[in-house]
Coordinates of C-alpha atoms in Angstrom, one line a residue:
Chain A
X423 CA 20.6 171.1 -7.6
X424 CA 17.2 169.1 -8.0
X425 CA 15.8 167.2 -5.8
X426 CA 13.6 164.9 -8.4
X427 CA 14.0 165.0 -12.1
X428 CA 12.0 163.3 -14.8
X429 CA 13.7 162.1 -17.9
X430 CA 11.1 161.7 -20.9
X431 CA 8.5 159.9 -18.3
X432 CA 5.8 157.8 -19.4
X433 CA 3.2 156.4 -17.6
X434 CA 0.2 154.5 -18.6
X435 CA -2.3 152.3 -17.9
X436 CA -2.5 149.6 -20.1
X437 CA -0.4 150.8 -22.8
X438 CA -2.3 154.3 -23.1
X439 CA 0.0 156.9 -21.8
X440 CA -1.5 158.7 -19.0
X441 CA 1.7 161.0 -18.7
X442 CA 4.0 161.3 -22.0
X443 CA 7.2 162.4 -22.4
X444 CA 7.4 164.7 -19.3
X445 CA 10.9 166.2 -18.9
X446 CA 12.0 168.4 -15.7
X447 CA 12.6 169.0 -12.7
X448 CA 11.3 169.7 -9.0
X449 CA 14.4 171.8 -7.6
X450 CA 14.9 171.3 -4.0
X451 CA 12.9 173.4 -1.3
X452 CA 10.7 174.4 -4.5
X453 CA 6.8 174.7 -3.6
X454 CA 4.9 173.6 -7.1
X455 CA 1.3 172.8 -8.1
X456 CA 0.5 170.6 -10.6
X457 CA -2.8 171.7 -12.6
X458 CA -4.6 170.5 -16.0
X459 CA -7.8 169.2 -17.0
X460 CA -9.3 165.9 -15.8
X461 CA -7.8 163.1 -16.6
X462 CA -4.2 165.5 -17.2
X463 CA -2.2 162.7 -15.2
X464 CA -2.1 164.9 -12.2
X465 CA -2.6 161.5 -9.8
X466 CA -0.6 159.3 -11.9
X467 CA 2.6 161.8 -11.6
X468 CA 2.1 161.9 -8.3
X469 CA 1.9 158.4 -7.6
X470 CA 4.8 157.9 -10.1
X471 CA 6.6 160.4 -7.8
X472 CA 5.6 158.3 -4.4
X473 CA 7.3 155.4 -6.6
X474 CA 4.1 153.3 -6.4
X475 CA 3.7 152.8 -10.0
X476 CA 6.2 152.1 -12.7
X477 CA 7.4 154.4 -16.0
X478 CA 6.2 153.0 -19.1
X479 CA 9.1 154.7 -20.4
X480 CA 11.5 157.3 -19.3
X481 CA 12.7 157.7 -15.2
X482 CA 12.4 159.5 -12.4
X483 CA 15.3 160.3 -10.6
X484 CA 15.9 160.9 -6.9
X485 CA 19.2 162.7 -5.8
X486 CA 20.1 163.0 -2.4
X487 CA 17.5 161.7 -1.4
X488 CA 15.9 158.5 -1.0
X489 CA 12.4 157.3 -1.0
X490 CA 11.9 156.7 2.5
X491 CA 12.3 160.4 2.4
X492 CA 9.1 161.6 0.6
X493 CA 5.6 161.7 2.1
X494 CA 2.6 161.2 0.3
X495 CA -1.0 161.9 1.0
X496 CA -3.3 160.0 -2.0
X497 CA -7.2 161.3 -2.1
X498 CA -9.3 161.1 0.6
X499 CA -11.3 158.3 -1.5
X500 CA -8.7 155.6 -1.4
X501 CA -9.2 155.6 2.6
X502 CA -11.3 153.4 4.5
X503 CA -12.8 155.1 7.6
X504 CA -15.0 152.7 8.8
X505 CA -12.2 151.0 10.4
X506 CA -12.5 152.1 14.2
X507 CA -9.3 153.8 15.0
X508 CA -9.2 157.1 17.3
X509 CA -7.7 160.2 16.2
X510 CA -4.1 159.5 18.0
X511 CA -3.8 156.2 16.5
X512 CA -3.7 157.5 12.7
X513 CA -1.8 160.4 13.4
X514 CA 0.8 158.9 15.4
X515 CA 1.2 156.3 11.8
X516 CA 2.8 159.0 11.1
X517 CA 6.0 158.0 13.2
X518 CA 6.0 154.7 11.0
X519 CA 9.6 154.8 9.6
X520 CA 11.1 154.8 13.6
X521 CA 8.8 152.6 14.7
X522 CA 7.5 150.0 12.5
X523 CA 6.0 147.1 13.1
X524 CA 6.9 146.4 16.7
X525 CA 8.3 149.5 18.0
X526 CA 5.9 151.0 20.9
X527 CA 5.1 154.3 20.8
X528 CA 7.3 156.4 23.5
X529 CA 5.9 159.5 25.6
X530 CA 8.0 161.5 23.3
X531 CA 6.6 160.1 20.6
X532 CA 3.4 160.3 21.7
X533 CA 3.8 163.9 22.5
X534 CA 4.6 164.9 19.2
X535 CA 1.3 163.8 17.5
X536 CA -0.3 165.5 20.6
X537 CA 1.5 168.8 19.1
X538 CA 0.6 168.1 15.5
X539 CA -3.1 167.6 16.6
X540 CA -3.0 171.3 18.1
X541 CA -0.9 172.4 15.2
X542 CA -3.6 171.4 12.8
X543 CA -6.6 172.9 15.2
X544 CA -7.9 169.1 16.4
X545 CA -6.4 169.6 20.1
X546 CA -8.3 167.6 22.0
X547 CA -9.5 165.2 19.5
X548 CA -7.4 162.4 20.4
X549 CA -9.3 159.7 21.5
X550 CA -12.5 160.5 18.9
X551 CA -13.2 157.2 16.8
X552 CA -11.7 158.6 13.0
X553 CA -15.3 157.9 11.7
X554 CA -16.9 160.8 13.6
X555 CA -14.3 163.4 12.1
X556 CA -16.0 165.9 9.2
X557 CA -14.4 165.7 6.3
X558 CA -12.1 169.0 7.1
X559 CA -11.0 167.9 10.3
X560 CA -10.4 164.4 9.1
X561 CA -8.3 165.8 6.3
X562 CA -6.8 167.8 8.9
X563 CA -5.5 164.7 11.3
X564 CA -3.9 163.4 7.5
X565 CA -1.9 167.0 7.8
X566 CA -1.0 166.1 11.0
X567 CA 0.3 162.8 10.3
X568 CA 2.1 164.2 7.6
X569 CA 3.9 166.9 9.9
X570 CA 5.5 163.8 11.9
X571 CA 6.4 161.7 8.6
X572 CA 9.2 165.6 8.9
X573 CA 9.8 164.5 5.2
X574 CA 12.2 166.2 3.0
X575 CA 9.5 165.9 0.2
X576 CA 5.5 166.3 0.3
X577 CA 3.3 164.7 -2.1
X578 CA -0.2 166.4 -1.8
X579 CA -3.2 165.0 -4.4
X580 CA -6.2 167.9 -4.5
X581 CA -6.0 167.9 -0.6
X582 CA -8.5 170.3 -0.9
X583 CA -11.3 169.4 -2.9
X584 CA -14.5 169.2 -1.1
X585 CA -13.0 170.7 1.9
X586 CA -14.5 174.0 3.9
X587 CA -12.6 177.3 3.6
X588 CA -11.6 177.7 6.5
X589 CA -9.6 174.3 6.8
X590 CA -8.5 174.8 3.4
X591 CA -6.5 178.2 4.5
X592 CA -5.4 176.8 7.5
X593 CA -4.0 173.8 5.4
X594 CA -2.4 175.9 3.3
X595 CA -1.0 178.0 6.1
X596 CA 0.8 174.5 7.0
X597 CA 2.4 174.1 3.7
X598 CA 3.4 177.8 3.4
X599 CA 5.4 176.5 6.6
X600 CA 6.5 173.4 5.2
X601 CA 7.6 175.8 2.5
X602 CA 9.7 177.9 4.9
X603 CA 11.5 174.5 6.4
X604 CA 12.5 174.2 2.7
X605 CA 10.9 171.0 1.6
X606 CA 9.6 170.4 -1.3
X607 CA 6.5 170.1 -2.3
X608 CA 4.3 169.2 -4.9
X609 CA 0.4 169.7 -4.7
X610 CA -2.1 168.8 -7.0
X611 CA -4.9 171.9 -7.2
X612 CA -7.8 172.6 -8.8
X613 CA -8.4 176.3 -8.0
X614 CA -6.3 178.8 -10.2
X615 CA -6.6 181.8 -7.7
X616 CA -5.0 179.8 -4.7
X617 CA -1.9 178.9 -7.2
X618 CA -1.5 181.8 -8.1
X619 CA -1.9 183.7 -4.9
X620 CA 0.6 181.5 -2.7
X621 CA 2.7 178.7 -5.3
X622 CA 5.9 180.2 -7.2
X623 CA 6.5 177.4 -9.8
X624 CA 3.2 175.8 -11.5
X625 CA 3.0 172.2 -13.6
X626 CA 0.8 172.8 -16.4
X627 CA 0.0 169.0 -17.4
X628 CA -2.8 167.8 -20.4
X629 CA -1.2 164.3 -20.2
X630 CA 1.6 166.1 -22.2
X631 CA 3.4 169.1 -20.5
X632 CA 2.0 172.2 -21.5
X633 CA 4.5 174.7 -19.0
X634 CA 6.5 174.4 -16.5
X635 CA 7.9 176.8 -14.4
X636 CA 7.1 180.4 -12.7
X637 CA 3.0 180.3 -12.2
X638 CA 2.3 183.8 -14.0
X639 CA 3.9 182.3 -17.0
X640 CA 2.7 178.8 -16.5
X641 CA -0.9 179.9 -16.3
X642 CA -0.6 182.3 -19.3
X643 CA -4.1 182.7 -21.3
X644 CA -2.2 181.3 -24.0
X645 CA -1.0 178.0 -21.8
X646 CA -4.7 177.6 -20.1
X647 CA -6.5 177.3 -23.8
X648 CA -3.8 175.0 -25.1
X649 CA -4.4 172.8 -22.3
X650 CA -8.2 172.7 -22.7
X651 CA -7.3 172.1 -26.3
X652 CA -5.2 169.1 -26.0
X653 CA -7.3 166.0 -26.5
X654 CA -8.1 164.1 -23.1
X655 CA -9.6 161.1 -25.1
X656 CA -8.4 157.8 -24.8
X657 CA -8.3 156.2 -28.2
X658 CA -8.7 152.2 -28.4
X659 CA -7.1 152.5 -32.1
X660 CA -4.2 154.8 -31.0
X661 CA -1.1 154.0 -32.3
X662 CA 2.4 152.4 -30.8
X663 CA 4.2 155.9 -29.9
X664 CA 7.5 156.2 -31.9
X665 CA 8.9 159.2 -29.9
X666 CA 12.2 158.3 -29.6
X667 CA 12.9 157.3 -25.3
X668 CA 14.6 160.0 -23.4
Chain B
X1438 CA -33.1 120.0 36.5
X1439 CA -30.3 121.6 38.5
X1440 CA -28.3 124.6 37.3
X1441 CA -25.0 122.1 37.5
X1442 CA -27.3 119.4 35.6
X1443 CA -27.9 121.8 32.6
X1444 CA -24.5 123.7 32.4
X1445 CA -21.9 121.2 34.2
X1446 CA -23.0 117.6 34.3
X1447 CA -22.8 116.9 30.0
X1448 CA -19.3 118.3 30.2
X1449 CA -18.1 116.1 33.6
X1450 CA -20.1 112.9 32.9
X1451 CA -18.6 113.0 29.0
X1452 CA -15.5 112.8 27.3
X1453 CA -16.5 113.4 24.1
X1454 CA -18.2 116.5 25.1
X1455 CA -15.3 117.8 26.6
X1456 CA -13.5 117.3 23.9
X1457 CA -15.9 118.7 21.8
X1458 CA -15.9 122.2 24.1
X1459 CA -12.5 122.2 23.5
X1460 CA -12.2 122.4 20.4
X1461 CA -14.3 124.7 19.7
X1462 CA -12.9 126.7 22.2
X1463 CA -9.5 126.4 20.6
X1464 CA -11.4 127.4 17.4
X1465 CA -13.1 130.7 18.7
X1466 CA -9.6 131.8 19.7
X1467 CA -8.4 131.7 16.3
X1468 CA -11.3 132.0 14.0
X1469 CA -13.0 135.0 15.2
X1470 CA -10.6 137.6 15.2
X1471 CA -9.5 136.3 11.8
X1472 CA -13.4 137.1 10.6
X1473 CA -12.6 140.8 12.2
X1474 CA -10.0 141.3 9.7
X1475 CA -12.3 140.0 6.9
X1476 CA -14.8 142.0 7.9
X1477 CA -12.7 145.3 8.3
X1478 CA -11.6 144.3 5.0
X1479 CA -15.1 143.9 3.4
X1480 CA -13.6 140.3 2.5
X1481 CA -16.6 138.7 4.4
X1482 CA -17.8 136.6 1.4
X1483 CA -14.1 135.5 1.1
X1484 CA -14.2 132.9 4.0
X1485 CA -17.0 131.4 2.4
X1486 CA -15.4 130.7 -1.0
X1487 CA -12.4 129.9 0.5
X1488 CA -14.4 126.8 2.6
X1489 CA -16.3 125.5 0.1
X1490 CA -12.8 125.4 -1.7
X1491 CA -11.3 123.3 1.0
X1492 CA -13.9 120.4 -0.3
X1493 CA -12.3 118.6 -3.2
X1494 CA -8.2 118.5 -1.7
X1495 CA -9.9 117.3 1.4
X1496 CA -12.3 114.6 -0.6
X1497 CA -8.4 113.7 -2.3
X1498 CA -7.2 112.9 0.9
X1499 CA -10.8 111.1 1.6
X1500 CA -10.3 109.0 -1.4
X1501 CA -6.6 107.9 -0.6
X1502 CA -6.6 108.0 3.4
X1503 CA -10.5 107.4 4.2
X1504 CA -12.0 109.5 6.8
X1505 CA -8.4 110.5 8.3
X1506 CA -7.1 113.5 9.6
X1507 CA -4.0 114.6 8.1
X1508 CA -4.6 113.9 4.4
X1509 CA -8.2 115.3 4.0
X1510 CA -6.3 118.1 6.3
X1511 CA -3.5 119.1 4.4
X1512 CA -5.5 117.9 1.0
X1513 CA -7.8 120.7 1.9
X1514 CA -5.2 123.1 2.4
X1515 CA -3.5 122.6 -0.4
X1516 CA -6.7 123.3 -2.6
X1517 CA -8.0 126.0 -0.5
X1518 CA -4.6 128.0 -1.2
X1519 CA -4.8 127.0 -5.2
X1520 CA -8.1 128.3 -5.3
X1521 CA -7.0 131.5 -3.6
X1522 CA -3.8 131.7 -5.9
X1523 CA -6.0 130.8 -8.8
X1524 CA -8.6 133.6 -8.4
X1525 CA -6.1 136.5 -7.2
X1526 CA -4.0 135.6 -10.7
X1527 CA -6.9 135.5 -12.9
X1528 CA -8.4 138.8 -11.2
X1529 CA -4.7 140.6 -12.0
X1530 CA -4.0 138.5 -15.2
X1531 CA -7.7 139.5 -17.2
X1532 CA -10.6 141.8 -16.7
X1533 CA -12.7 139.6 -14.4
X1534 CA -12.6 141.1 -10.4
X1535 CA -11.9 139.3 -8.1
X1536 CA -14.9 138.4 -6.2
X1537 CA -16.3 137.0 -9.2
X1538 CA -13.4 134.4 -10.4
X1539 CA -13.8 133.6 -6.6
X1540 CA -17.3 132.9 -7.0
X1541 CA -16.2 130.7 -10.3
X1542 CA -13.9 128.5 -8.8
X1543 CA -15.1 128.1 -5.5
X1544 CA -18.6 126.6 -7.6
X1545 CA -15.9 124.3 -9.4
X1546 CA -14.1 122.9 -6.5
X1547 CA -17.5 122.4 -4.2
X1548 CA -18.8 120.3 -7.1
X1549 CA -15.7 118.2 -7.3
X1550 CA -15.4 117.2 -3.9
X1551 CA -19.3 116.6 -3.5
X1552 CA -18.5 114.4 -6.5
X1553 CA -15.4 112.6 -5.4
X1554 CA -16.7 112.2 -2.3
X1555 CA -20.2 110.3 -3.6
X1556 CA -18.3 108.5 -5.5
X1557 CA -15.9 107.0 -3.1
X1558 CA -18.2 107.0 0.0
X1559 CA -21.9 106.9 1.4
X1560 CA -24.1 109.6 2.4
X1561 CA -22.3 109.2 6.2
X1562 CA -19.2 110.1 4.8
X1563 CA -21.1 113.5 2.8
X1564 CA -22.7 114.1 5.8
X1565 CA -19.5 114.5 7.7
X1566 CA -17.6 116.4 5.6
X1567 CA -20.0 119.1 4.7
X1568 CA -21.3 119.2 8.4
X1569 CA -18.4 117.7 10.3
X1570 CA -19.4 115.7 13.5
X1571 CA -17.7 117.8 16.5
X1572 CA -18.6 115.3 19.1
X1573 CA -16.1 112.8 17.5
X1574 CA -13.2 114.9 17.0
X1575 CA -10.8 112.8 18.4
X1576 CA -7.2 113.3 20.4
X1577 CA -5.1 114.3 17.1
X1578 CA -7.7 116.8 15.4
X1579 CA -8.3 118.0 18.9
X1580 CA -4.5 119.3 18.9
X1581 CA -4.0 120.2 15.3
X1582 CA -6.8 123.0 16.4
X1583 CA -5.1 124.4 19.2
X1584 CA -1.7 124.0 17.3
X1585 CA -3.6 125.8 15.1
X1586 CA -5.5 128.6 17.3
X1587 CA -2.1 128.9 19.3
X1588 CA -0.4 129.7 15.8
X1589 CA -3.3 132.2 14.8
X1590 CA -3.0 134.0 18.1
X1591 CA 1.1 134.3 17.8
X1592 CA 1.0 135.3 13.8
X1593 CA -1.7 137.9 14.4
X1594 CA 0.1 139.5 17.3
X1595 CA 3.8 139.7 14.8
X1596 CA 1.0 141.2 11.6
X1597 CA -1.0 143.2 13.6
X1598 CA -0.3 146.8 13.1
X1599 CA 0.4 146.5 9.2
X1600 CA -2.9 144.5 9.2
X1601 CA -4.6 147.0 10.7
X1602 CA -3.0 150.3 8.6
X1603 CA -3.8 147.5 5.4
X1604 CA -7.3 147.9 6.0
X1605 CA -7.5 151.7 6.5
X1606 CA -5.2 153.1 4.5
X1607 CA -3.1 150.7 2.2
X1608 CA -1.7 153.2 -0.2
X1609 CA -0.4 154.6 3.5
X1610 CA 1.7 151.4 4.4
X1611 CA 2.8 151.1 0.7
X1612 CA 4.0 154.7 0.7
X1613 CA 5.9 154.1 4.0
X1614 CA 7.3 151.1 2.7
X1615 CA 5.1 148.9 4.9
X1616 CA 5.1 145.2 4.5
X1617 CA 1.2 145.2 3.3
X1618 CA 1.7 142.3 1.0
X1619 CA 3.4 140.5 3.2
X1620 CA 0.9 141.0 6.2
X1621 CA -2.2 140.3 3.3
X1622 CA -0.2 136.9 2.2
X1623 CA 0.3 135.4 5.9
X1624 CA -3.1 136.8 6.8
X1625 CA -4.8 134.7 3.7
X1626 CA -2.7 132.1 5.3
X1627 CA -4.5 132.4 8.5
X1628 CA -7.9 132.4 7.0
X1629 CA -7.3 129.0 5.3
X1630 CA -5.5 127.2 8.3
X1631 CA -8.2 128.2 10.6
X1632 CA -11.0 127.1 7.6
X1633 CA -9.0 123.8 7.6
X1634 CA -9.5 123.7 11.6
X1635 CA -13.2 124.6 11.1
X1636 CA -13.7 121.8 9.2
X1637 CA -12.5 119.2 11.1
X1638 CA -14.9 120.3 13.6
X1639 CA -17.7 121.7 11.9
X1640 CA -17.3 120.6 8.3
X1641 CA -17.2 122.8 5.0
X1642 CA -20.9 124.4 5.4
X1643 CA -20.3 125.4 9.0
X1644 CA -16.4 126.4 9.4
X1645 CA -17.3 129.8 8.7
X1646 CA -20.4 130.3 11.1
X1647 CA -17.9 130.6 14.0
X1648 CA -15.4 132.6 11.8
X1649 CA -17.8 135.2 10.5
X1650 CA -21.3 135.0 12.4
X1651 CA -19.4 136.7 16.2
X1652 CA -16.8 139.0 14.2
X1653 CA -20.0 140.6 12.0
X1654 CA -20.9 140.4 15.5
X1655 CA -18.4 142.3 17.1
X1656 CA -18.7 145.5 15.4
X1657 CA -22.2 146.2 17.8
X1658 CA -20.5 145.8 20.8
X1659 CA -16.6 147.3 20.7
X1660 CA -15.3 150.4 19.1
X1661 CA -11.5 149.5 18.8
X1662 CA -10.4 147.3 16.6
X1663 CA -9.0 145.3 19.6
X1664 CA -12.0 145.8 21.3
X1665 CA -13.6 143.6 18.3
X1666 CA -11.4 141.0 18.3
X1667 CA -12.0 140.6 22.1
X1668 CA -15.9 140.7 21.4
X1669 CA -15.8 138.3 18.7
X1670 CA -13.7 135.7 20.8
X1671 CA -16.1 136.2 23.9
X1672 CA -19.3 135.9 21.5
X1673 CA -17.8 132.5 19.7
X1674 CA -17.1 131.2 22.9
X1675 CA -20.6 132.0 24.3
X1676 CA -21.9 130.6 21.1
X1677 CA -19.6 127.1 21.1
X1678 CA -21.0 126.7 24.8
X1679 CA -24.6 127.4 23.7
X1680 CA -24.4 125.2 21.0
X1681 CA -23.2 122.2 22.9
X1682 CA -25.5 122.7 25.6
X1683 CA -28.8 122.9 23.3
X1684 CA -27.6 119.7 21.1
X1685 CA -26.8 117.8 24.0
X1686 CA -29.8 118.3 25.8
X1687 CA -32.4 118.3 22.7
X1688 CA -30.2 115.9 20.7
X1689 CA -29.8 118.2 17.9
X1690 CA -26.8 118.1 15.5
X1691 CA -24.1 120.2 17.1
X1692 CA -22.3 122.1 14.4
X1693 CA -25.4 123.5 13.5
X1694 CA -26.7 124.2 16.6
X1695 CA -23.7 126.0 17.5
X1696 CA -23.5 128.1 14.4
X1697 CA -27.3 128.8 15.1
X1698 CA -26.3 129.9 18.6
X1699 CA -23.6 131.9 17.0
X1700 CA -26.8 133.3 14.7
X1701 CA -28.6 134.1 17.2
X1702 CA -26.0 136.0 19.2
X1703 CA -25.9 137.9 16.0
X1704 CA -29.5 139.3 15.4
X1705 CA -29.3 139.8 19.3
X1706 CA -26.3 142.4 18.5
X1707 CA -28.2 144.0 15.4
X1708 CA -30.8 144.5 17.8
X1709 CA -29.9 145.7 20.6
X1710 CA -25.7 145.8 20.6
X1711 CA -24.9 148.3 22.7
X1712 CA -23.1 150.2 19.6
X1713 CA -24.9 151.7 16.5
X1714 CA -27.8 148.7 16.7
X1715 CA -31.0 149.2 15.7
X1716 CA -32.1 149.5 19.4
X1717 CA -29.8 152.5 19.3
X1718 CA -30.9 154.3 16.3
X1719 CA -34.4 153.8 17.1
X1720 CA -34.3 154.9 20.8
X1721 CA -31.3 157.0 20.9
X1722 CA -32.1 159.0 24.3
X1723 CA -32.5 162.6 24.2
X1724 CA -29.7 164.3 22.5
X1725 CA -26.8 165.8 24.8
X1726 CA -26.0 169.2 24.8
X1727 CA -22.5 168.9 22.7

């Protein structure tokens, strides 16, 4: 039974495929990292997934479940933290799909994002402006606001990169548990140890795929140096793919 | 001269300065917090494109209606919104961002209405539409700024929150399925109705200095987004008062002397705001223990 399946999916940026021809699947309740070189199409997946961009070609497709249903947490770069907003105001965003644009927040409510706060180690850091936050603990208020999105699926892209080890094992702690709720999730990593150490199923991706599935097999020696083989250039004289559409 | 002789007496013993206050009163209502979302937004430039832009649909209306309200009004609206359309297409539809094909036809449009208007008036008429003349706003501009302001005030409060989550995180709202376009469209709106109001007042070169001058403002002095907002409408106000005051009493000309006083509340709040101003950095205190 999967949860999100991609047929032959294409994606690209002004005509140049960023992901080509990926075919598989993200079974429910599975826990999968998504690896490869730079430039792989790790993001773009991942945004494809969130449904923010368009296939080029090919589809993804959702069953049981709907969109409204999966969370996504983009890099920490795309965010603009000069905006003066306290901790408890971005994590309780969190509660967006109940309360949208003009629903208050309820004690309840309120509560809850308390709870995440302390779940994520930032008890007491509710009313601290969001521009005084490290960069752990802010990425640690994003986990929190995650936990109250309680969506079936998790989009996470490098959540980890430039973040302390300590927050880093406490995040991952968090989506071990998200893990045990059975949700899916999919995480974009850089560090092969953590993947193999704590994610079952692995995304090998150089643009094309390179493996899918268990991570020993996934990150075989043999996968690793195909991937660093397979060209990451983007060539302006490349030619109109004629692989036939999924 | 007596306190009430400096502060009370222009506005009692003169209609026209009453009317003037007013307006710009109506106009720091709306204005100002609009120039805190442009701000949070790093759009701060925008507002100034966006006024010049207002020039040649209002020098249209100029040309047809003379020196009336509602054609240079909704002239100017009209181009200000196809320069904004213009520049957001040509920023998606080719490589050129889209500050810069701002920049280009925001040039083109304050060159055609300097031109039009030259060419169908005199140097009064210029003068009043690249300065405006706040001490003759009469009955009917007076209320299309309020209606105006009051329309501001009610949109803002329905946009807010996606407004707000737009500027901090807008690949957030878009992954919640948040109406982020929708809040930027209406809020663009806003910018250009309230640059329309400015100009009645204050003319093309001076709409913005009550839209951006308290909001950039603001930031030294609240640490809430609402708490800006607030600031930037208590600054404008300040500044509107000000700037009647000085050009009634030392017969200057009073858009620019309220935009000055707007200045000046400004490089007080770089100074010594009582948030993050140089005052501040310089002469922090000792440091606390945690």
């Amino acid at each position: 039974m999967a949860t999100i399946r991609l047929d032959g999916l294409t994606l690209a940026y002004d005509r140049h495929p960023a992901v080509h021809h990926l075919t598989g699947d993200f079974a429910a309740g599975s826990l999968t990292a998504v690896v490869g070189p730079n430039g792989a199409g790790k993001s773009t997946l991942l945004k494809a997934l969130a449904g923010l961009i368009q296939p080029a070609e090919g589809r993804v497709t959702l069953s049981r479940l709907s969109r409204r249903e999966i969370a996504y947490l983009p890099q920490q770069a795309e965010v603009d933290r000069s905006v003066p907003l306290s901790v408890l105001e971005v994590v309780a965003l969190g509660h967006w799909r109940r309360m949208g644009i003009f629903g208050g927040l309820g004690r309840p409510e309120i509560e809850a994002a308390r709870e995440a706060l302390t779940a994520v180690g930032l008890g007491g850091f509710e009313a601290r402006p969001i521009g005084t936050l490290s960069a752990g603990q802010f990425q640690r208020a994003l986990f929190a606001r995650m936990m109250l999105q309680d969506a079936k699926v998790i989009l996470l892209d490098e959540p980890f990169t430039a973040i302390d080890a300590r927050t880093t094992a406490d995040l991952l702690e968090l989506v071990q548990r998200w893990h045990d709720e059975k949700r899916t999730v999919v995480t974009v990593l850089h560090d092969y140890d953590q993947v193999r150490r704590l994610f079952p199923e692995t995304l090998l991706l150089a643009r094309e795929m390179v493996a899918w599935g268990p991570t020993e097999e996934a990150l075989s020696p043999a996968n690793l140096l195909k991937a660093r083989a397979m060209a990451e250039s983007w060539q302006d004289d490349a030619q109109v793919c004629r692989r036939p559409a999924a | 001269m007596s306190v009430s002789g400096l502060f009370l007496d222009p506005f009692l013993d003169y209609a026209f300065m009453r009317r003037a206050l007013v307006a710009c009163l109506a106009l720091s209502l709306g204005s100002a917090p609009i120039g805190v979302f442009l701000i949070l937004r790093r759009m701060s430039l925008l507002g100034d494109a966006l006024s010049h832009a207002i020039l040649p649909g209002a020098a249209v209306g100029f040309v047809f209606g003379g020196l009336s309200l509602w054609p240079m009004s909704l002239g100017g609206f009209a181009a200000a919104v196809a320069v904004a359309l213009l520049s957001g297409w040509v920023a998606r539809a080719t490589r050129l961002k889209e500050d810069a094909s701002f920049a280009g036809f925001y040039l083109i449009a304050l060159a055609l209405g300097v031109l039009l208007i030259s060419r169908h008036g005199g140097p009064v008429d210029l003068m009043h539409v690249l300065f405006g003349s706040v001490l003759a706003v009469d009955r009917d501009s007076l209320l299309l700024i309020a209606a105006i302001a009051t329309l501001t005030l009610v949109a803002l409060a329905l946009i807010w929150r996606p407004l707000v989550v737009e500027c901090f995180d807008p690949g957030f709202l878009k992954a919640v399925g948040g109406p982020g376009g929708t809040a930027h469209m209406l809020f663009m709106a806003l910018v250009v109705v309230n640059l329309v109001a400015g100009f009645q007042a204050l003319g093309t070169l001076m709409a913005v200095g009550l839209m951006m001058l308290p909001a950039a403002s603001a930031r030294f002095w609240a640490a809430s987004v609402e708490g800006m907002a607030a600031a930037s409408v208590v600054l404008a106000v300040l500044a509107s008062l000000g700037g009647l005051l000085l050009s009634f009493h030392l017969e200057l000309a009073s858009g620019p002397a309220i935009v000055l006083m707007a200045g000046a509340g400004y490089v007080l709040s770089i100074l010594a705001g009582p948030r993050e101003s140089v005052l501040r950095r310089y002469f922090p205190g000792r440091h606390l223990e945690a």
